[in-house]
Amino acid sequence: MDKASLKDLHMLVEHVGPLHAGDHVFREGDPFEAIAAVRAGTVKTYIVDREGREHVLGFHLPGEVIGLNAIDGETYPCNAVALDTVMLCRFSFPRISVLATRVPGLQQHLFRLMSRDIGNAALLAGDWSADQRMASFLIGLSRRLAARGFSADRFQLTMARTDIANYLRLAPETVSRVLKRFQDDGLLKVDRRELELAARDKLEALAAPVLRL
Amino acid sequence: MDKASLKDLHMLVEHVGPLHAGDHVFREGDPFEAIAAVRAGTVKTYIVDREGREHVLGFHLPGEVIGLNAIDGETYPCNAVALDTVMLCRFSFPRISVLATRVPGLQQHLFRLMSRDIGNAALLAGDWSADQRMASFLIGLSRRLAARGFSADRFQLTMARTDIANYLRLAPETVSRVLKRFQDDGLLKVDRRELELAARDKLEALAAPVLRL
DNA sequence: CGATAGGTTGACGGTTCTCAAGGGAGGTGG
DNA sequence: CCACCTCCCTTGAGAACCGTCAACCTATCG
């Protein structure tokens, strides 16, 4: 992307935050105007079904983009809430679309982001065991954190057990039990929300079929 | 979209087919060059995991586009196979990308298609009962067929029970049993692959939480 | 007519959910 | 500083749903 385009992109960015744990970035039904990139913190996207159950669509770390599933529609189809202190860059979608017609690299980037989301959504949709799902969650998180310069083997969970459960389609009790068993088997050290991947290779092996490696 | 743009679009279309049941449109690992719109028939996209199990990503009817999940990558991440006699329009992706920069309506259309796929992938990912999943599959199929001018209440399944099972993350036996129970309860009339939705309202009610209505 | 693939049905077992109760950390107010 | 409260998490017992295994059935086709 050339200098002028970067400047254009800079022009339509709106910096948002800090948001604090529990603050919503947007809610289901809000008019869709913008996508947003996480700059710091963790954002959880989720919906509540008519039976009152929460379904977590994803956890979004710094560098990741939220709101792409809202493009097809007038309103956001889900909620987005900060799990800790969050900083965002907000991009007006009509404006970034126009810019994308002038900057092919930007268009391509958006295409790829969306394409990746389609693939990711399909991964966890498979029918995996609780162990496989938990391992793939942990390995996925670890890799994404490592890619952003954080430690790959030792990190804090920013989400509650219940959030993990609603993301992995498990009962919170099952999340608790799997984590305990992983710890008993030496795969993991767990202390409240602090995690250490003690046997990364074994976790990778469990996660491999889910992550398609 | 104006006349000249339509002509441009026409220029980069390649008509493919007829393909016959079992013919592959593309396979996992093939170099990604093009997306394709189904013109006639049904295409199944699927992957085979390292445990040898097949995961069906979707069934694609006339008017629907396949290959969008391949944009982020050099190769197709899944297989696409014809379930019956299939006609396709193939669009070179590099060329349609370039065209999209000149035709904002086309860019917007592609964005929306991809956004919709992200949402759809998330829907079936929830933890629904076998009954809810089957009902939402049938209602979804019925609606998509109706939107294309086919009968909404009476149609032929183009896919095997096993395919439905691998799509819904159920055992084939469970698919068989649920269909039988739906028939016994008067929701459905099933004769091999021919279906009649006898109590659409009850099926809709079952499917509602999944389809978010 | 036999072979084969796809579909159905039944019995059984396992993984995970539900329900219920019991910790433990962190915050608040006395 | 400590009691108390609340939220989150853990642990246990039992049940339910669905998967697995096995047998059988029924079209279709050579």
PDB file of C-alpha atoms in Angstrom, chain B residues 6-198:
ATOM      1  CA  LEU B   6     -22.052  -6.532 -17.125  1.00  0.00           C
ATOM      2  CA  LYS B   7     -20.202  -7.092 -20.362  1.00  0.00           C
ATOM      3  CA  ASP B   8     -16.899  -7.157 -18.490  1.00  0.00           C
ATOM      4  CA  LEU B   9     -18.323  -9.698 -16.100  1.00  0.00           C
ATOM      5  CA  HIS B  10     -19.550 -11.737 -19.031  1.00  0.00           C
ATOM      6  CA  MET B  11     -16.053 -11.670 -20.512  1.00  0.00           C
ATOM      7  CA  LEU B  12     -14.415 -13.345 -17.577  1.00  0.00           C
ATOM      8  CA  VAL B  13     -17.021 -16.048 -17.037  1.00  0.00           C
ATOM      9  CA  GLU B  14     -16.170 -19.566 -18.017  1.00  0.00           C
ATOM     10  CA  HIS B  15     -19.077 -21.964 -18.297  1.00  0.00           C
ATOM     11  CA  VAL B  16     -18.320 -25.385 -16.904  1.00  0.00           C
ATOM     12  CA  GLY B  17     -20.301 -28.543 -17.169  1.00  0.00           C
ATOM     13  CA  PRO B  18     -22.260 -30.567 -17.245  1.00  0.00           C
ATOM     14  CA  LEU B  19     -20.551 -32.381 -14.402  1.00  0.00           C
ATOM     15  CA  HIS B  20     -22.072 -35.636 -13.222  1.00  0.00           C
ATOM     16  CA  ALA B  21     -22.651 -37.053  -9.774  1.00  0.00           C
ATOM     17  CA  GLY B  22     -19.268 -37.795  -8.224  1.00  0.00           C
ATOM     18  CA  ASP B  23     -17.282 -35.420 -10.461  1.00  0.00           C
ATOM     19  CA  HIS B  24     -15.145 -33.001  -8.517  1.00  0.00           C
ATOM     20  CA  VAL B  25     -15.218 -29.262  -9.161  1.00  0.00           C
ATOM     21  CA  PHE B  26     -11.979 -28.889  -7.216  1.00  0.00           C
ATOM     22  CA  ARG B  27     -10.087 -30.806  -4.574  1.00  0.00           C
ATOM     23  CA  GLU B  28      -8.319 -29.785  -1.415  1.00  0.00           C
ATOM     24  CA  GLY B  29      -4.820 -28.636  -2.304  1.00  0.00           C
ATOM     25  CA  ASP B  30      -5.629 -27.648  -5.887  1.00  0.00           C
ATOM     26  CA  PRO B  31      -4.214 -24.203  -6.654  1.00  0.00           C
ATOM     27  CA  PHE B  32      -6.859 -21.570  -6.041  1.00  0.00           C
ATOM     28  CA  GLU B  33      -7.649 -19.626  -9.165  1.00  0.00           C
ATOM     29  CA  ALA B  34     -11.381 -19.182  -9.317  1.00  0.00           C
ATOM     30  CA  ILE B  35     -14.644 -19.037  -7.449  1.00  0.00           C
ATOM     31  CA  ALA B  36     -17.731 -20.539  -9.044  1.00  0.00           C
ATOM     32  CA  ALA B  37     -21.455 -19.983  -9.034  1.00  0.00           C
ATOM     33  CA  VAL B  38     -23.731 -22.999  -9.251  1.00  0.00           C
ATOM     34  CA  ARG B  39     -26.123 -22.681 -12.197  1.00  0.00           C
ATOM     35  CA  ALA B  40     -27.842 -26.049 -11.907  1.00  0.00           C
ATOM     36  CA  GLY B  41     -27.632 -29.061  -9.614  1.00  0.00           C
ATOM     37  CA  THR B  42     -26.118 -29.416  -6.165  1.00  0.00           C
ATOM     38  CA  VAL B  43     -22.493 -29.181  -5.081  1.00  0.00           C
ATOM     39  CA  LYS B  44     -21.240 -30.582  -1.788  1.00  0.00           C
ATOM     40  CA  THR B  45     -18.136 -29.043  -0.187  1.00  0.00           C
ATOM     41  CA  TYR B  46     -16.327 -31.191   2.347  1.00  0.00           C
ATOM     42  CA  ILE B  47     -13.051 -32.019   4.001  1.00  0.00           C
ATOM     43  CA  VAL B  48     -11.698 -35.324   5.259  1.00  0.00           C
ATOM     44  CA  ASP B  49      -9.940 -35.085   8.590  1.00  0.00           C
ATOM     45  CA  ARG B  50      -6.870 -37.090   9.540  1.00  0.00           C
ATOM     46  CA  GLU B  51      -9.080 -39.552  11.363  1.00  0.00           C
ATOM     47  CA  GLY B  52     -10.729 -40.304   8.021  1.00  0.00           C
ATOM     48  CA  ARG B  53     -14.068 -38.736   8.896  1.00  0.00           C
ATOM     49  CA  GLU B  54     -15.795 -36.570   6.333  1.00  0.00           C
ATOM     50  CA  HIS B  55     -17.033 -33.126   7.370  1.00  0.00           C
ATOM     51  CA  VAL B  56     -19.550 -31.579   5.006  1.00  0.00           C
ATOM     52  CA  LEU B  57     -19.163 -27.791   4.945  1.00  0.00           C
ATOM     53  CA  GLY B  58     -22.261 -27.133   2.879  1.00  0.00           C
ATOM     54  CA  PHE B  59     -24.606 -28.013   0.055  1.00  0.00           C
ATOM     55  CA  HIS B  60     -24.712 -25.398  -2.680  1.00  0.00           C
ATOM     56  CA  LEU B  61     -27.783 -24.833  -4.814  1.00  0.00           C
ATOM     57  CA  PRO B  62     -28.203 -22.854  -8.028  1.00  0.00           C
ATOM     58  CA  GLY B  63     -27.310 -19.205  -7.447  1.00  0.00           C
ATOM     59  CA  GLU B  64     -24.884 -19.959  -4.652  1.00  0.00           C
ATOM     60  CA  VAL B  65     -21.143 -19.387  -4.804  1.00  0.00           C
ATOM     61  CA  ILE B  66     -18.387 -21.810  -3.843  1.00  0.00           C
ATOM     62  CA  GLY B  67     -14.703 -21.231  -3.224  1.00  0.00           C
ATOM     63  CA  LEU B  68     -14.948 -18.110  -1.059  1.00  0.00           C
ATOM     64  CA  ASN B  69     -13.146 -19.856   1.781  1.00  0.00           C
ATOM     65  CA  ALA B  70     -10.153 -20.384  -0.534  1.00  0.00           C
ATOM     66  CA  ILE B  71      -9.359 -16.690  -1.049  1.00  0.00           C
ATOM     67  CA  ASP B  72      -7.152 -16.661   2.015  1.00  0.00           C
ATOM     68  CA  GLY B  73      -4.593 -19.158   0.778  1.00  0.00           C
ATOM     69  CA  GLU B  74      -2.859 -20.470  -2.289  1.00  0.00           C
ATOM     70  CA  THR B  75      -4.941 -23.620  -2.542  1.00  0.00           C
ATOM     71  CA  TYR B  76      -8.512 -24.747  -1.958  1.00  0.00           C
ATOM     72  CA  PRO B  77      -8.970 -25.797   1.664  1.00  0.00           C
ATOM     73  CA  CYS B  78     -11.768 -28.233   0.839  1.00  0.00           C
ATOM     74  CA  ASN B  79     -13.199 -30.499  -1.837  1.00  0.00           C
ATOM     75  CA  ALA B  80     -16.230 -29.728  -3.980  1.00  0.00           C
ATOM     76  CA  VAL B  81     -18.136 -32.541  -5.643  1.00  0.00           C
ATOM     77  CA  ALA B  82     -21.269 -32.664  -7.788  1.00  0.00           C
ATOM     78  CA  LEU B  83     -24.159 -34.585  -6.235  1.00  0.00           C
ATOM     79  CA  ASP B  84     -26.156 -34.655  -9.458  1.00  0.00           C
ATOM     80  CA  THR B  85     -25.820 -33.024 -12.859  1.00  0.00           C
ATOM     81  CA  VAL B  86     -24.174 -29.677 -12.257  1.00  0.00           C
ATOM     82  CA  MET B  87     -23.608 -26.586 -14.374  1.00  0.00           C
ATOM     83  CA  LEU B  88     -21.236 -23.896 -13.152  1.00  0.00           C
ATOM     84  CA  CYS B  89     -20.004 -20.408 -13.958  1.00  0.00           C
ATOM     85  CA  ARG B  90     -16.336 -20.106 -13.155  1.00  0.00           C
ATOM     86  CA  PHE B  91     -14.861 -16.682 -12.355  1.00  0.00           C
ATOM     87  CA  SER B  92     -11.118 -16.175 -12.311  1.00  0.00           C
ATOM     88  CA  PHE B  93     -10.565 -14.635  -8.916  1.00  0.00           C
ATOM     89  CA  PRO B  94      -7.718 -12.283  -9.842  1.00  0.00           C
ATOM     90  CA  ARG B  95      -9.789 -10.969 -12.719  1.00  0.00           C
ATOM     91  CA  ILE B  96     -13.018 -10.565 -10.763  1.00  0.00           C
ATOM     92  CA  SER B  97     -11.024  -8.777  -8.047  1.00  0.00           C
ATOM     93  CA  VAL B  98      -9.752  -6.268 -10.549  1.00  0.00           C
ATOM     94  CA  LEU B  99     -13.225  -5.799 -11.931  1.00  0.00           C
ATOM     95  CA  ALA B 100     -14.529  -5.295  -8.382  1.00  0.00           C
ATOM     96  CA  THR B 101     -12.245  -2.300  -7.933  1.00  0.00           C
ATOM     97  CA  ARG B 102     -13.902  -0.682 -10.939  1.00  0.00           C
ATOM     98  CA  VAL B 103     -17.441  -1.779 -10.140  1.00  0.00           C
ATOM     99  CA  PRO B 104     -18.292  -0.938  -6.525  1.00  0.00           C
ATOM    100  CA  GLY B 105     -21.560  -2.856  -6.786  1.00  0.00           C
ATOM    101  CA  LEU B 106     -19.629  -6.020  -7.554  1.00  0.00           C
ATOM    102  CA  GLN B 107     -17.234  -5.455  -4.672  1.00  0.00           C
ATOM    103  CA  GLN B 108     -20.159  -4.902  -2.350  1.00  0.00           C
ATOM    104  CA  HIS B 109     -21.824  -8.061  -3.638  1.00  0.00           C
ATOM    105  CA  LEU B 110     -18.715 -10.126  -2.931  1.00  0.00           C
ATOM    106  CA  PHE B 111     -18.385  -8.611   0.541  1.00  0.00           C
ATOM    107  CA  ARG B 112     -21.977  -9.521   1.299  1.00  0.00           C
ATOM    108  CA  LEU B 113     -21.643 -13.069  -0.002  1.00  0.00           C
ATOM    109  CA  MET B 114     -18.642 -13.641   2.209  1.00  0.00           C
ATOM    110  CA  SER B 115     -20.217 -11.957   5.207  1.00  0.00           C
ATOM    111  CA  ARG B 116     -23.282 -14.177   4.824  1.00  0.00           C
ATOM    112  CA  ASP B 117     -21.092 -17.286   4.759  1.00  0.00           C
ATOM    113  CA  ILE B 118     -19.467 -16.244   8.033  1.00  0.00           C
ATOM    114  CA  GLY B 119     -22.904 -15.945   9.624  1.00  0.00           C
ATOM    115  CA  ASN B 120     -24.171 -19.205   8.182  1.00  0.00           C
ATOM    116  CA  ALA B 121     -21.150 -21.117   9.366  1.00  0.00           C
ATOM    117  CA  ALA B 122     -21.781 -19.848  12.875  1.00  0.00           C
ATOM    118  CA  LEU B 123     -25.428 -20.907  12.885  1.00  0.00           C
ATOM    119  CA  LEU B 124     -24.995 -24.644  12.605  1.00  0.00           C
ATOM    120  CA  ALA B 125     -21.965 -24.463  14.875  1.00  0.00           C
ATOM    121  CA  GLY B 126     -24.193 -24.065  17.938  1.00  0.00           C
ATOM    122  CA  ASP B 127     -25.023 -26.994  20.177  1.00  0.00           C
ATOM    123  CA  TRP B 128     -28.480 -27.952  19.032  1.00  0.00           C
ATOM    124  CA  SER B 129     -30.333 -31.200  19.444  1.00  0.00           C
ATOM    125  CA  ALA B 130     -30.525 -33.668  16.596  1.00  0.00           C
ATOM    126  CA  ASP B 131     -34.180 -32.673  16.056  1.00  0.00           C
ATOM    127  CA  GLN B 132     -33.391 -28.975  15.906  1.00  0.00           C
ATOM    128  CA  ARG B 133     -30.519 -29.515  13.521  1.00  0.00           C
ATOM    129  CA  MET B 134     -32.534 -31.715  11.208  1.00  0.00           C
ATOM    130  CA  ALA B 135     -35.482 -29.310  11.221  1.00  0.00           C
ATOM    131  CA  SER B 136     -33.265 -26.329  10.463  1.00  0.00           C
ATOM    132  CA  PHE B 137     -31.615 -28.251   7.646  1.00  0.00           C
ATOM    133  CA  LEU B 138     -34.967 -29.095   6.083  1.00  0.00           C
ATOM    134  CA  ILE B 139     -36.434 -25.611   6.544  1.00  0.00           C
ATOM    135  CA  GLY B 140     -33.270 -23.987   5.239  1.00  0.00           C
ATOM    136  CA  LEU B 141     -33.273 -26.225   2.193  1.00  0.00           C
ATOM    137  CA  SER B 142     -36.953 -25.604   1.598  1.00  0.00           C
ATOM    138  CA  ARG B 143     -36.510 -21.841   1.706  1.00  0.00           C
ATOM    139  CA  ARG B 144     -33.548 -21.832  -0.600  1.00  0.00           C
ATOM    140  CA  LEU B 145     -35.394 -24.041  -3.086  1.00  0.00           C
ATOM    141  CA  ALA B 146     -38.483 -21.846  -2.875  1.00  0.00           C
ATOM    142  CA  ALA B 147     -36.383 -18.735  -3.507  1.00  0.00           C
ATOM    143  CA  ARG B 148     -35.238 -20.374  -6.739  1.00  0.00           C
ATOM    144  CA  GLY B 149     -38.750 -21.192  -7.892  1.00  0.00           C
ATOM    145  CA  PHE B 150     -38.970 -24.795  -6.757  1.00  0.00           C
ATOM    146  CA  SER B 151     -41.676 -26.182  -4.539  1.00  0.00           C
ATOM    147  CA  ALA B 152     -41.109 -25.331  -0.897  1.00  0.00           C
ATOM    148  CA  ASP B 153     -43.031 -28.282   0.504  1.00  0.00           C
ATOM    149  CA  ARG B 154     -42.119 -31.126  -1.769  1.00  0.00           C
ATOM    150  CA  PHE B 155     -38.661 -31.830  -3.093  1.00  0.00           C
ATOM    151  CA  GLN B 156     -35.986 -34.420  -3.688  1.00  0.00           C
ATOM    152  CA  LEU B 157     -32.911 -34.710  -1.530  1.00  0.00           C
ATOM    153  CA  THR B 158     -29.878 -34.785  -3.786  1.00  0.00           C
ATOM    154  CA  MET B 159     -27.592 -35.945  -0.998  1.00  0.00           C
ATOM    155  CA  ALA B 160     -27.249 -39.280   0.773  1.00  0.00           C
ATOM    156  CA  ARG B 161     -28.228 -39.736   4.420  1.00  0.00           C
ATOM    157  CA  THR B 162     -24.541 -40.028   5.212  1.00  0.00           C
ATOM    158  CA  ASP B 163     -23.939 -36.601   3.678  1.00  0.00           C
ATOM    159  CA  ILE B 164     -26.689 -35.083   5.786  1.00  0.00           C
ATOM    160  CA  ALA B 165     -25.206 -36.786   8.830  1.00  0.00           C
ATOM    161  CA  ASN B 166     -21.725 -35.449   8.090  1.00  0.00           C
ATOM    162  CA  TYR B 167     -23.176 -31.994   7.578  1.00  0.00           C
ATOM    163  CA  LEU B 168     -25.239 -31.981  10.780  1.00  0.00           C
ATOM    164  CA  ARG B 169     -22.575 -33.758  12.837  1.00  0.00           C
ATOM    165  CA  LEU B 170     -24.805 -36.743  13.516  1.00  0.00           C
ATOM    166  CA  ALA B 171     -24.443 -40.455  12.924  1.00  0.00           C
ATOM    167  CA  PRO B 172     -26.238 -41.676   9.779  1.00  0.00           C
ATOM    168  CA  GLU B 173     -28.343 -43.879  12.052  1.00  0.00           C
ATOM    169  CA  THR B 174     -29.481 -40.822  13.955  1.00  0.00           C
ATOM    170  CA  VAL B 175     -30.473 -39.059  10.729  1.00  0.00           C
ATOM    171  CA  SER B 176     -32.509 -42.092   9.798  1.00  0.00           C
ATOM    172  CA  ARG B 177     -34.179 -42.254  13.195  1.00  0.00           C
ATOM    173  CA  VAL B 178     -35.009 -38.548  13.356  1.00  0.00           C
ATOM    174  CA  LEU B 179     -36.549 -38.644   9.885  1.00  0.00           C
ATOM    175  CA  LYS B 180     -38.611 -41.650  10.869  1.00  0.00           C
ATOM    176  CA  ARG B 181     -39.799 -39.985  14.055  1.00  0.00           C
ATOM    177  CA  PHE B 182     -40.678 -36.796  12.163  1.00  0.00           C
ATOM    178  CA  GLN B 183     -42.710 -38.966   9.807  1.00  0.00           C
ATOM    179  CA  ASP B 184     -44.414 -40.847  12.645  1.00  0.00           C
ATOM    180  CA  ASP B 185     -45.289 -37.505  14.239  1.00  0.00           C
ATOM    181  CA  GLY B 186     -46.796 -36.229  10.996  1.00  0.00           C
ATOM    182  CA  LEU B 187     -44.217 -33.494  10.408  1.00  0.00           C
ATOM    183  CA  LEU B 188     -42.906 -35.079   7.255  1.00  0.00           C
ATOM    184  CA  LYS B 189     -43.537 -37.617   4.556  1.00  0.00           C
ATOM    185  CA  VAL B 190     -40.408 -39.444   3.531  1.00  0.00           C
ATOM    186  CA  ASP B 191     -40.009 -41.867   0.675  1.00  0.00           C
ATOM    187  CA  ARG B 192     -36.374 -42.621   0.056  1.00  0.00           C
ATOM    188  CA  ARG B 193     -35.024 -39.267  -1.132  1.00  0.00           C
ATOM    189  CA  GLU B 194     -38.387 -37.686  -1.782  1.00  0.00           C
ATOM    190  CA  LEU B 195     -39.614 -35.347   0.923  1.00  0.00           C
ATOM    191  CA  GLU B 196     -42.840 -33.596   1.749  1.00  0.00           C
ATOM    192  CA  LEU B 197     -43.026 -31.113   4.587  1.00  0.00           C
ATOM    193  CA  ALA B 198     -46.413 -32.007   6.071  1.00  0.00           C
TER     194      ALA B 198
END
